[in-house]
PDB file of C-alpha atoms in Angstrom:
ATOM      1  CA  MET X1488     -82.997 -39.554 -73.141  1.00  0.00           C
ATOM      2  CA  THR X1489     -86.392 -41.993 -73.696  1.00  0.00           C
ATOM      3  CA  THR X1490     -84.627 -46.146 -73.434  1.00  0.00           C
ATOM      4  CA  GLU X1491     -86.725 -48.857 -74.585  1.00  0.00           C
ATOM      5  CA  SER X1492     -86.306 -52.842 -74.909  1.00  0.00           C
ATOM      6  CA  SER X1493     -84.952 -53.289 -78.443  1.00  0.00           C
ATOM      7  CA  THR X1494     -87.982 -55.620 -78.981  1.00  0.00           C
ATOM      8  CA  GLN X1495     -90.794 -54.262 -76.984  1.00  0.00           C
ATOM      9  CA  THR X1496     -92.678 -50.956 -77.032  1.00  0.00           C
ATOM     10  CA  PRO X1497     -92.847 -48.518 -74.376  1.00  0.00           C
ATOM     11  CA  ASP X1498     -96.314 -49.676 -73.449  1.00  0.00           C
ATOM     12  CA  GLN X1499     -95.093 -53.353 -73.747  1.00  0.00           C
ATOM     13  CA  VAL X1500     -92.632 -52.800 -71.099  1.00  0.00           C
ATOM     14  CA  ARG X1501     -94.630 -50.663 -68.635  1.00  0.00           C
ATOM     15  CA  GLU X1502     -97.058 -53.682 -68.497  1.00  0.00           C
ATOM     16  CA  GLU X1503     -94.228 -56.679 -68.217  1.00  0.00           C
ATOM     17  CA  VAL X1504     -92.829 -53.992 -65.410  1.00  0.00           C
ATOM     18  CA  ARG X1505     -96.268 -53.933 -63.641  1.00  0.00           C
ATOM     19  CA  SER X1506     -97.564 -57.216 -64.319  1.00  0.00           C
ATOM     20  CA  ARG X1507     -94.129 -58.571 -62.502  1.00  0.00           C
ATOM     21  CA  TYR X1508     -94.656 -55.801 -60.075  1.00  0.00           C
ATOM     22  CA  ALA X1509     -98.035 -56.852 -58.989  1.00  0.00           C
ATOM     23  CA  GLU X1510     -97.150 -60.586 -58.867  1.00  0.00           C
ATOM     24  CA  ALA X1511     -94.165 -59.490 -56.321  1.00  0.00           C
ATOM     25  CA  ALA X1512     -96.749 -57.340 -54.187  1.00  0.00           C
ATOM     26  CA  THR X1513     -99.118 -60.851 -54.177  1.00  0.00           C
ATOM     27  CA  SER X1514     -96.320 -62.921 -52.885  1.00  0.00           C
ATOM     28  CA  ALA X1515     -95.245 -60.676 -50.069  1.00  0.00           C
ATOM     29  CA  ALA X1516     -98.675 -60.455 -48.382  1.00  0.00           C
ATOM     30  CA  ARG X1517     -98.917 -63.706 -48.462  1.00  0.00           C
ATOM     31  CA  GLY X1518     -95.904 -64.128 -46.704  1.00  0.00           C
ATOM     32  CA  THR X1519     -93.155 -65.350 -49.483  1.00  0.00           C
ATOM     33  CA  GLY X1520     -89.465 -63.945 -48.052  1.00  0.00           C
ATOM     34  CA  ASN X1521     -87.722 -61.336 -49.868  1.00  0.00           C
ATOM     35  CA  ALA X1522     -85.278 -64.018 -51.288  1.00  0.00           C
ATOM     36  CA  GLU X1523     -88.013 -65.457 -53.180  1.00  0.00           C
ATOM     37  CA  ILE X1524     -89.037 -62.558 -54.483  1.00  0.00           C
ATOM     38  CA  ASN X1525     -86.174 -61.592 -56.109  1.00  0.00           C
ATOM     39  CA  SER X1526     -85.530 -64.717 -57.524  1.00  0.00           C
ATOM     40  CA  ALA X1527     -88.672 -64.801 -59.104  1.00  0.00           C
ATOM     41  CA  LEU X1528     -87.791 -61.381 -60.726  1.00  0.00           C
ATOM     42  CA  GLN X1529     -84.567 -61.231 -61.010  1.00  0.00           C
ATOM     43  CA  LEU X1530     -82.509 -64.630 -61.515  1.00  0.00           C
ATOM     44  CA  ASP X1531     -84.690 -66.285 -64.385  1.00  0.00           C
ATOM     45  CA  ASP X1532     -84.406 -63.463 -66.857  1.00  0.00           C
ATOM     46  CA  CYS X1533     -80.768 -62.396 -66.153  1.00  0.00           C
ATOM     47  CA  CYS X1534     -79.057 -65.511 -64.406  1.00  0.00           C
ATOM     48  CA  GLY X1535     -80.228 -68.646 -66.915  1.00  0.00           C
ATOM     49  CA  PRO X1536     -78.142 -71.187 -68.379  1.00  0.00           C
ATOM     50  CA  ALA X1537     -75.440 -68.705 -70.044  1.00  0.00           C
ATOM     51  CA  SER X1538     -75.246 -66.453 -66.679  1.00  0.00           C
ATOM     52  CA  CYS X1539     -74.495 -62.834 -66.861  1.00  0.00           C
ATOM     53  CA  CYS X1540     -74.308 -62.632 -63.061  1.00  0.00           C
ATOM     54  CA  GLY X1541     -72.851 -64.967 -61.534  1.00  0.00           C
ATOM     55  CA  ASP X1542     -74.344 -67.386 -59.048  1.00  0.00           C
ATOM     56  CA  ASP X1543     -78.158 -66.691 -57.564  1.00  0.00           C
ATOM     57  CA  VAL X1544     -76.450 -65.804 -54.132  1.00  0.00           C
ATOM     58  CA  ALA X1545     -74.638 -62.327 -56.088  1.00  0.00           C
ATOM     59  CA  VAL X1546     -77.888 -61.040 -57.662  1.00  0.00           C
ATOM     60  CA  VAL X1547     -80.066 -61.723 -54.503  1.00  0.00           C
ATOM     61  CA  GLU X1548     -77.237 -59.522 -52.382  1.00  0.00           C
ATOM     62  CA  ALA X1549     -77.379 -56.738 -55.286  1.00  0.00           C
ATOM     63  CA  PHE X1550     -81.070 -56.037 -55.054  1.00  0.00           C
ATOM     64  CA  GLY X1551     -83.826 -56.122 -52.272  1.00  0.00           C
ATOM     65  CA  ALA X1552     -84.173 -56.037 -48.239  1.00  0.00           C
ATOM     66  CA  ALA X1553     -80.261 -57.035 -47.755  1.00  0.00           C
ATOM     67  CA  LEU X1554     -79.185 -53.908 -48.438  1.00  0.00           C
ATOM     68  CA  TYR X1555     -81.167 -52.273 -45.399  1.00  0.00           C
ATOM     69  CA  SER X1556     -79.814 -52.228 -41.956  1.00  0.00           C
ATOM     70  CA  GLY X1557     -81.570 -54.380 -39.498  1.00  0.00           C
ATOM     71  CA  ASP X1558     -82.866 -51.618 -37.067  1.00  0.00           C
ATOM     72  CA  ASP X1559     -84.682 -50.347 -40.349  1.00  0.00           C
ATOM     73  CA  GLN X1560     -85.627 -53.987 -41.149  1.00  0.00           C
ATOM     74  CA  GLN X1561     -87.256 -54.496 -37.741  1.00  0.00           C
ATOM     75  CA  ALA X1562     -89.247 -51.299 -37.472  1.00  0.00           C
ATOM     76  CA  LEU X1563     -91.465 -52.366 -40.329  1.00  0.00           C
ATOM     77  CA  PRO X1564     -94.279 -55.080 -41.202  1.00  0.00           C
ATOM     78  CA  ALA X1565     -92.458 -58.140 -42.744  1.00  0.00           C
ATOM     79  CA  GLU X1566     -94.713 -57.833 -45.741  1.00  0.00           C
ATOM     80  CA  ALA X1567     -92.876 -54.500 -46.164  1.00  0.00           C
ATOM     81  CA  VAL X1568     -89.150 -55.784 -46.434  1.00  0.00           C
ATOM     82  CA  ALA X1569     -90.240 -58.555 -48.137  1.00  0.00           C
ATOM     83  CA  ALA X1570     -91.745 -56.310 -51.123  1.00  0.00           C
ATOM     84  CA  SER X1571     -88.441 -54.779 -51.028  1.00  0.00           C
ATOM     85  CA  LEU X1572     -86.725 -55.068 -54.706  1.00  0.00           C
ATOM     86  CA  GLY X1573     -84.770 -52.369 -54.585  1.00  0.00           C
ATOM     87  CA  CYS X1574     -80.724 -51.832 -55.261  1.00  0.00           C
ATOM     88  CA  GLY X1575     -80.197 -49.576 -52.298  1.00  0.00           C
ATOM     89  CA  ASN X1576     -81.759 -47.320 -49.016  1.00  0.00           C
ATOM     90  CA  PRO X1577     -82.289 -44.273 -50.650  1.00  0.00           C
ATOM     91  CA  THR X1578     -83.593 -42.854 -47.111  1.00  0.00           C
ATOM     92  CA  ALA X1579     -80.177 -43.855 -45.615  1.00  0.00           C
ATOM     93  CA  VAL X1580     -78.917 -41.247 -48.636  1.00  0.00           C
ATOM     94  CA  ALA X1581     -81.279 -38.496 -48.538  1.00  0.00           C
ATOM     95  CA  ASP X1582     -80.590 -36.746 -44.719  1.00  0.00           C
ATOM     96  CA  LEU X1583     -84.163 -36.405 -43.968  1.00  0.00           C
ATOM     97  CA  ARG X1584     -85.058 -33.984 -41.553  1.00  0.00           C
ATOM     98  CA  ALA X1585     -87.985 -33.249 -39.476  1.00  0.00           C
ATOM     99  CA  GLY X1586     -90.842 -31.194 -41.215  1.00  0.00           C
ATOM    100  CA  GLU X1587     -89.640 -32.148 -44.578  1.00  0.00           C
ATOM    101  CA  ARG X1588     -91.985 -33.375 -47.018  1.00  0.00           C
ATOM    102  CA  VAL X1589     -90.939 -36.655 -49.231  1.00  0.00           C
ATOM    103  CA  LEU X1590     -92.150 -38.146 -52.330  1.00  0.00           C
ATOM    104  CA  ASP X1591     -90.640 -42.147 -53.270  1.00  0.00           C
ATOM    105  CA  LEU X1592     -90.682 -42.800 -56.984  1.00  0.00           C
ATOM    106  CA  GLY X1593     -92.333 -46.180 -57.332  1.00  0.00           C
ATOM    107  CA  SER X1594     -93.156 -47.424 -53.842  1.00  0.00           C
ATOM    108  CA  GLY X1595     -94.437 -50.771 -53.685  1.00  0.00           C
ATOM    109  CA  GLY X1596     -94.578 -51.930 -50.830  1.00  0.00           C
ATOM    110  CA  GLY X1597     -93.830 -48.973 -48.853  1.00  0.00           C
ATOM    111  CA  ILE X1598     -90.806 -49.771 -47.292  1.00  0.00           C
ATOM    112  CA  ASP X1599     -89.105 -46.216 -48.137  1.00  0.00           C
ATOM    113  CA  VAL X1600     -92.243 -44.703 -47.270  1.00  0.00           C
ATOM    114  CA  LEU X1601     -92.422 -45.618 -44.111  1.00  0.00           C
ATOM    115  CA  LEU X1602     -88.576 -45.310 -43.132  1.00  0.00           C
ATOM    116  CA  SER X1603     -88.754 -41.526 -44.539  1.00  0.00           C
ATOM    117  CA  ALA X1604     -91.988 -41.157 -42.646  1.00  0.00           C
ATOM    118  CA  ARG X1605     -89.952 -42.471 -39.272  1.00  0.00           C
ATOM    119  CA  ARG X1606     -87.494 -39.831 -39.655  1.00  0.00           C
ATOM    120  CA  VAL X1607     -89.416 -36.236 -40.996  1.00  0.00           C
ATOM    121  CA  GLY X1608     -91.401 -37.253 -37.815  1.00  0.00           C
ATOM    122  CA  GLU X1609     -95.177 -36.132 -37.259  1.00  0.00           C
ATOM    123  CA  THR X1610     -94.406 -32.572 -38.243  1.00  0.00           C
ATOM    124  CA  GLY X1611     -93.315 -34.265 -42.088  1.00  0.00           C
ATOM    125  CA  PHE X1612     -95.332 -36.189 -44.467  1.00  0.00           C
ATOM    126  CA  ALA X1613     -94.111 -38.760 -46.914  1.00  0.00           C
ATOM    127  CA  TYR X1614     -95.405 -39.787 -50.489  1.00  0.00           C
ATOM    128  CA  GLY X1615     -95.778 -42.773 -52.580  1.00  0.00           C
ATOM    129  CA  VAL X1616     -96.391 -42.952 -56.013  1.00  0.00           C
ATOM    130  CA  ASP X1617     -96.749 -46.494 -58.133  1.00  0.00           C
ATOM    131  CA  MET X1618     -98.842 -48.093 -60.677  1.00  0.00           C
ATOM    132  CA  THR X1619     -99.687 -51.028 -59.600  1.00  0.00           C
ATOM    133  CA  GLU X1620    -102.394 -51.964 -57.997  1.00  0.00           C
ATOM    134  CA  GLU X1621    -101.422 -54.814 -56.110  1.00  0.00           C
ATOM    135  CA  MET X1622     -98.814 -52.696 -54.295  1.00  0.00           C
ATOM    136  CA  LEU X1623    -100.679 -49.908 -53.677  1.00  0.00           C
ATOM    137  CA  ASP X1624    -102.936 -52.359 -51.422  1.00  0.00           C
ATOM    138  CA  LEU X1625     -99.605 -53.537 -49.737  1.00  0.00           C
ATOM    139  CA  ALA X1626     -98.294 -50.492 -48.621  1.00  0.00           C
ATOM    140  CA  ARG X1627    -101.668 -49.559 -47.629  1.00  0.00           C
ATOM    141  CA  ALA X1628    -101.829 -52.420 -45.563  1.00  0.00           C
ATOM    142  CA  ASN X1629     -98.319 -52.193 -44.582  1.00  0.00           C
ATOM    143  CA  ALA X1630     -98.968 -48.264 -43.257  1.00  0.00           C
ATOM    144  CA  THR X1631    -101.893 -49.222 -41.219  1.00  0.00           C
ATOM    145  CA  LYS X1632     -99.497 -52.288 -39.244  1.00  0.00           C
ATOM    146  CA  ALA X1633     -97.131 -49.801 -38.671  1.00  0.00           C
ATOM    147  CA  GLY X1634     -99.052 -47.276 -37.683  1.00  0.00           C
ATOM    148  CA  ALA X1635     -98.165 -44.647 -39.680  1.00  0.00           C
ATOM    149  CA  THR X1636    -100.924 -41.747 -39.983  1.00  0.00           C
ATOM    150  CA  ASN X1637     -98.021 -39.294 -42.170  1.00  0.00           C
ATOM    151  CA  VAL X1638     -98.341 -41.339 -45.119  1.00  0.00           C
ATOM    152  CA  GLU X1639    -100.189 -41.572 -48.670  1.00  0.00           C
ATOM    153  CA  PHE X1640     -99.951 -43.926 -51.165  1.00  0.00           C
ATOM    154  CA  LEU X1641    -101.150 -42.215 -54.976  1.00  0.00           C
ATOM    155  CA  LYS X1642    -101.777 -44.165 -58.170  1.00  0.00           C
ATOM    156  CA  GLY X1643     -99.929 -42.900 -60.789  1.00  0.00           C
ATOM    157  CA  THR X1644     -96.947 -43.123 -62.943  1.00  0.00           C
ATOM    158  CA  ILE X1645     -93.249 -41.751 -62.647  1.00  0.00           C
ATOM    159  CA  GLU X1646     -94.088 -39.730 -65.682  1.00  0.00           C
ATOM    160  CA  ASP X1647     -96.518 -38.097 -64.883  1.00  0.00           C
ATOM    161  CA  LEU X1648     -96.864 -37.346 -61.294  1.00  0.00           C
ATOM    162  CA  PRO X1649    -100.195 -36.860 -59.313  1.00  0.00           C
ATOM    163  CA  LEU X1650     -98.406 -33.949 -57.363  1.00  0.00           C
ATOM    164  CA  PRO X1651     -98.812 -29.859 -58.016  1.00  0.00           C
ATOM    165  CA  ASP X1652     -95.298 -27.622 -58.039  1.00  0.00           C
ATOM    166  CA  ALA X1653     -93.006 -27.398 -55.562  1.00  0.00           C
ATOM    167  CA  ALA X1654     -95.000 -30.040 -53.498  1.00  0.00           C
ATOM    168  CA  VAL X1655     -92.403 -32.026 -51.718  1.00  0.00           C
ATOM    169  CA  ASP X1656     -88.733 -31.153 -50.110  1.00  0.00           C
ATOM    170  CA  VAL X1657     -87.426 -34.340 -51.036  1.00  0.00           C
ATOM    171  CA  VAL X1658     -87.438 -36.612 -54.364  1.00  0.00           C
ATOM    172  CA  ILE X1659     -86.465 -40.546 -53.181  1.00  0.00           C
ATOM    173  CA  SER X1660     -86.234 -43.785 -55.610  1.00  0.00           C
ATOM    174  CA  ASN X1661     -84.875 -47.103 -55.077  1.00  0.00           C
ATOM    175  CA  CYS X1662     -84.333 -49.199 -58.182  1.00  0.00           C
ATOM    176  CA  VAL X1663     -87.210 -47.833 -60.370  1.00  0.00           C
ATOM    177  CA  ILE X1664     -86.407 -44.703 -62.600  1.00  0.00           C
ATOM    178  CA  ASN X1665     -84.300 -47.538 -64.690  1.00  0.00           C
ATOM    179  CA  LEU X1666     -87.508 -49.176 -65.563  1.00  0.00           C
ATOM    180  CA  SER X1667     -89.207 -46.094 -66.817  1.00  0.00           C
ATOM    181  CA  THR X1668     -89.331 -45.869 -71.191  1.00  0.00           C
ATOM    182  CA  ASP X1669     -89.119 -42.404 -70.719  1.00  0.00           C
ATOM    183  CA  LYS X1670     -86.194 -40.835 -68.535  1.00  0.00           C
ATOM    184  CA  SER X1671     -86.185 -37.237 -69.523  1.00  0.00           C
ATOM    185  CA  ARG X1672     -89.813 -36.979 -68.670  1.00  0.00           C
ATOM    186  CA  VAL X1673     -89.404 -39.005 -64.761  1.00  0.00           C
ATOM    187  CA  ILE X1674     -86.438 -35.981 -64.238  1.00  0.00           C
ATOM    188  CA  ALA X1675     -88.518 -33.138 -65.225  1.00  0.00           C
ATOM    189  CA  GLU X1676     -91.076 -34.305 -62.880  1.00  0.00           C
ATOM    190  CA  MET X1677     -88.657 -35.189 -60.128  1.00  0.00           C
ATOM    191  CA  PHE X1678     -87.493 -30.756 -60.979  1.00  0.00           C
ATOM    192  CA  ARG X1679     -91.239 -30.022 -60.707  1.00  0.00           C
ATOM    193  CA  VAL X1680     -92.623 -31.500 -57.920  1.00  0.00           C
ATOM    194  CA  LEU X1681     -89.511 -30.188 -55.624  1.00  0.00           C
ATOM    195  CA  THR X1682     -89.556 -26.924 -54.338  1.00  0.00           C
ATOM    196  CA  PRO X1683     -86.624 -24.785 -54.469  1.00  0.00           C
ATOM    197  CA  GLY X1684     -83.985 -25.415 -52.804  1.00  0.00           C
ATOM    198  CA  GLY X1685     -85.243 -29.170 -52.492  1.00  0.00           C
ATOM    199  CA  ARG X1686     -83.331 -32.477 -53.421  1.00  0.00           C
ATOM    200  CA  ILE X1687     -82.774 -35.655 -54.776  1.00  0.00           C
ATOM    201  CA  GLY X1688     -81.611 -38.850 -53.151  1.00  0.00           C
ATOM    202  CA  ILE X1689     -81.980 -41.518 -55.384  1.00  0.00           C
ATOM    203  CA  SER X1690     -80.184 -45.672 -55.165  1.00  0.00           C
ATOM    204  CA  ASP X1691     -80.461 -46.883 -59.390  1.00  0.00           C
ATOM    205  CA  VAL X1692     -78.386 -49.397 -61.191  1.00  0.00           C
ATOM    206  CA  VAL X1693     -76.151 -46.910 -63.086  1.00  0.00           C
ATOM    207  CA  ALA X1694     -73.850 -48.172 -66.062  1.00  0.00           C
ATOM    208  CA  GLU X1695     -70.141 -47.438 -66.378  1.00  0.00           C
ATOM    209  CA  ASP X1696     -70.038 -45.106 -69.551  1.00  0.00           C
ATOM    210  CA  HIS X1697     -68.334 -47.583 -72.111  1.00  0.00           C
ATOM    211  CA  LEU X1698     -71.245 -50.049 -71.727  1.00  0.00           C
ATOM    212  CA  THR X1699     -73.559 -49.496 -74.955  1.00  0.00           C
ATOM    213  CA  VAL X1700     -77.331 -49.951 -74.931  1.00  0.00           C
ATOM    214  CA  GLN X1701     -76.495 -53.423 -76.413  1.00  0.00           C
ATOM    215  CA  ASP X1702     -74.185 -54.497 -74.092  1.00  0.00           C
ATOM    216  CA  ARG X1703     -76.763 -53.628 -71.340  1.00  0.00           C
ATOM    217  CA  ALA X1704     -79.386 -55.427 -72.787  1.00  0.00           C
ATOM    218  CA  GLU X1705     -76.964 -58.633 -73.140  1.00  0.00           C
ATOM    219  CA  ARG X1706     -76.481 -58.519 -69.437  1.00  0.00           C
ATOM    220  CA  GLY X1707     -80.068 -58.616 -68.371  1.00  0.00           C
ATOM    221  CA  SER X1708     -83.491 -57.809 -68.525  1.00  0.00           C
ATOM    222  CA  TYR X1709     -85.433 -54.595 -68.745  1.00  0.00           C
ATOM    223  CA  VAL X1710     -88.400 -55.824 -66.091  1.00  0.00           C
ATOM    224  CA  GLY X1711     -84.910 -57.077 -63.950  1.00  0.00           C
ATOM    225  CA  CYS X1712     -83.337 -53.506 -63.641  1.00  0.00           C
ATOM    226  CA  ILE X1713     -80.650 -53.854 -66.196  1.00  0.00           C
ATOM    227  CA  ALA X1714     -81.971 -53.533 -69.855  1.00  0.00           C
ATOM    228  CA  GLY X1715     -83.177 -49.966 -69.277  1.00  0.00           C
ATOM    229  CA  ALA X1716     -80.515 -48.462 -66.713  1.00  0.00           C
ATOM    230  CA  LEU X1717     -78.754 -45.696 -68.056  1.00  0.00           C
ATOM    231  CA  SER X1718     -75.025 -44.622 -68.331  1.00  0.00           C
ATOM    232  CA  ARG X1719     -73.222 -42.484 -65.491  1.00  0.00           C
ATOM    233  CA  ALA X1720     -72.939 -39.688 -68.674  1.00  0.00           C
ATOM    234  CA  GLU X1721     -76.266 -39.969 -69.885  1.00  0.00           C
ATOM    235  CA  TYR X1722     -78.185 -39.347 -65.931  1.00  0.00           C
ATOM    236  CA  LEU X1723     -75.490 -36.368 -65.850  1.00  0.00           C
ATOM    237  CA  ASP X1724     -76.797 -35.138 -68.916  1.00  0.00           C
ATOM    238  CA  GLY X1725     -80.364 -35.685 -68.402  1.00  0.00           C
ATOM    239  CA  LEU X1726     -80.458 -34.261 -64.389  1.00  0.00           C
ATOM    240  CA  ALA X1727     -78.453 -30.977 -66.419  1.00  0.00           C
ATOM    241  CA  ALA X1728     -81.032 -30.409 -69.076  1.00  0.00           C
ATOM    242  CA  ALA X1729     -83.749 -30.311 -66.717  1.00  0.00           C
ATOM    243  CA  GLY X1730     -82.234 -28.141 -64.468  1.00  0.00           C
ATOM    244  CA  PHE X1731     -80.321 -29.655 -61.672  1.00  0.00           C
ATOM    245  CA  ALA X1732     -77.335 -28.203 -59.435  1.00  0.00           C
ATOM    246  CA  ASP X1733     -74.753 -30.339 -58.014  1.00  0.00           C
ATOM    247  CA  ALA X1734     -75.054 -33.512 -59.640  1.00  0.00           C
ATOM    248  CA  ALA X1735     -73.248 -36.091 -58.588  1.00  0.00           C
ATOM    249  CA  ILE X1736     -72.861 -40.053 -59.028  1.00  0.00           C
ATOM    250  CA  GLU X1737     -71.813 -42.615 -56.444  1.00  0.00           C
ATOM    251  CA  PHE X1738     -71.357 -46.628 -57.164  1.00  0.00           C
ATOM    252  CA  THR X1739     -71.678 -48.331 -54.203  1.00  0.00           C
ATOM    253  CA  HIS X1740     -72.030 -51.994 -55.013  1.00  0.00           C
ATOM    254  CA  GLU X1741     -71.313 -53.882 -58.073  1.00  0.00           C
ATOM    255  CA  ALA X1742     -75.390 -55.578 -59.989  1.00  0.00           C
ATOM    256  CA  VAL X1743     -73.688 -57.015 -62.872  1.00  0.00           C
ATOM    257  CA  PRO X1744     -70.314 -56.177 -64.698  1.00  0.00           C
ATOM    258  CA  GLY X1745     -70.016 -52.829 -65.850  1.00  0.00           C
ATOM    259  CA  MET X1746     -73.599 -52.097 -63.926  1.00  0.00           C
ATOM    260  CA  HIS X1747     -73.615 -50.668 -60.625  1.00  0.00           C
ATOM    261  CA  GLY X1748     -76.310 -50.193 -57.829  1.00  0.00           C
ATOM    262  CA  ALA X1749     -75.586 -46.213 -57.072  1.00  0.00           C
ATOM    263  CA  ILE X1750     -76.519 -43.201 -55.124  1.00  0.00           C
ATOM    264  CA  ILE X1751     -77.452 -40.203 -57.286  1.00  0.00           C
ATOM    265  CA  ARG X1752     -78.040 -36.636 -55.727  1.00  0.00           C
ATOM    266  CA  ALA X1753     -78.085 -33.341 -57.193  1.00  0.00           C
ATOM    267  CA  THR X1754     -80.527 -29.858 -56.053  1.00  0.00           C
ATOM    268  CA  LYS X1755     -83.050 -27.675 -57.759  1.00  0.00           C
ATOM    269  CA  PRO X1756     -81.668 -24.287 -57.630  1.00  0.00           C
ATOM    270  CA  THR X1757     -83.258 -21.707 -55.467  1.00  0.00           C
ATOM    271  CA  ALA X1758     -83.799 -19.071 -57.906  1.00  0.00           C
TER     272      ALA X1758
END
C-alpha cells in the first residue's frame, strides 16, 4: 500500500511536504490568517486556471480552522488555530476520556494536541509527533501560551514513531496520513503504539473506490492532500492487514469531486 507521486521519489515528496509545512508554520507564527495559509498550500496546487476544485472558497472551507467549533478556536492561541491545515476535527470524534494517553500524528501547530490535553485532563497526557522543526517550535510555543503542562511534542516521522510499544490509548491524526508515501508502515506503527483495546479516530481525505490513482492525481497535488489519498477500500484493507478490528469510514464533506474529508475509526483487539 505504498503510494507515490508519479513524478517524484518518496524522499522528494517528503521534502516537499516538509518545506511547505515549514512555510505554513512560519506564516502562522508571524500572524498570517488560516485562510491565507490554506490558500498558499492548497489553492495554487489544486485550483489553478484549469480548476479541479471549483471556486477558492470551497477549498478553504474543506480544510483548516473552519472545521472546528467556535468554542474550540477561542480556547486556544490564535497561532495554533491559524496553523490548522486539516480536513476535520479528530478530537471531536475520538471520544476522549479523562486519564487517557493520546498521540496525534503530524501534530503541526498543536491544535489537536492542545484540544486533546483539555479533554483528557490533568490525569491524561497528549503527545504530538511532527517531522518539521518549525511546526514543533510553533506547537511548543502554543502549548506555553495555553498553559498546557500535560503535552509533549516529539520530532519524528509517522512511519517510525518515537514512542515504545503500547504507549497510548488513542491515536488521532488530521489530514496527514494521506501525505505519507508508505501508508502501510504508518498503519502498522499506529497499531504498535496502541495498548490492547486502544483505538484510532482519524480525519483524512479518502477517495471513492471508483477513482484510480491517476484520477486522484488529476484532482490535486500530493502536498495539497489530494493525490496521495487512499480509496475507502484501500484504507479498510490496510487497517485489516495491520490487525485492526471494527474499522469504519464515514464521509463527512466533499473536498474535491469524488474525494471526501472522512472519519476513520478502528480498534486494536485486546487479544
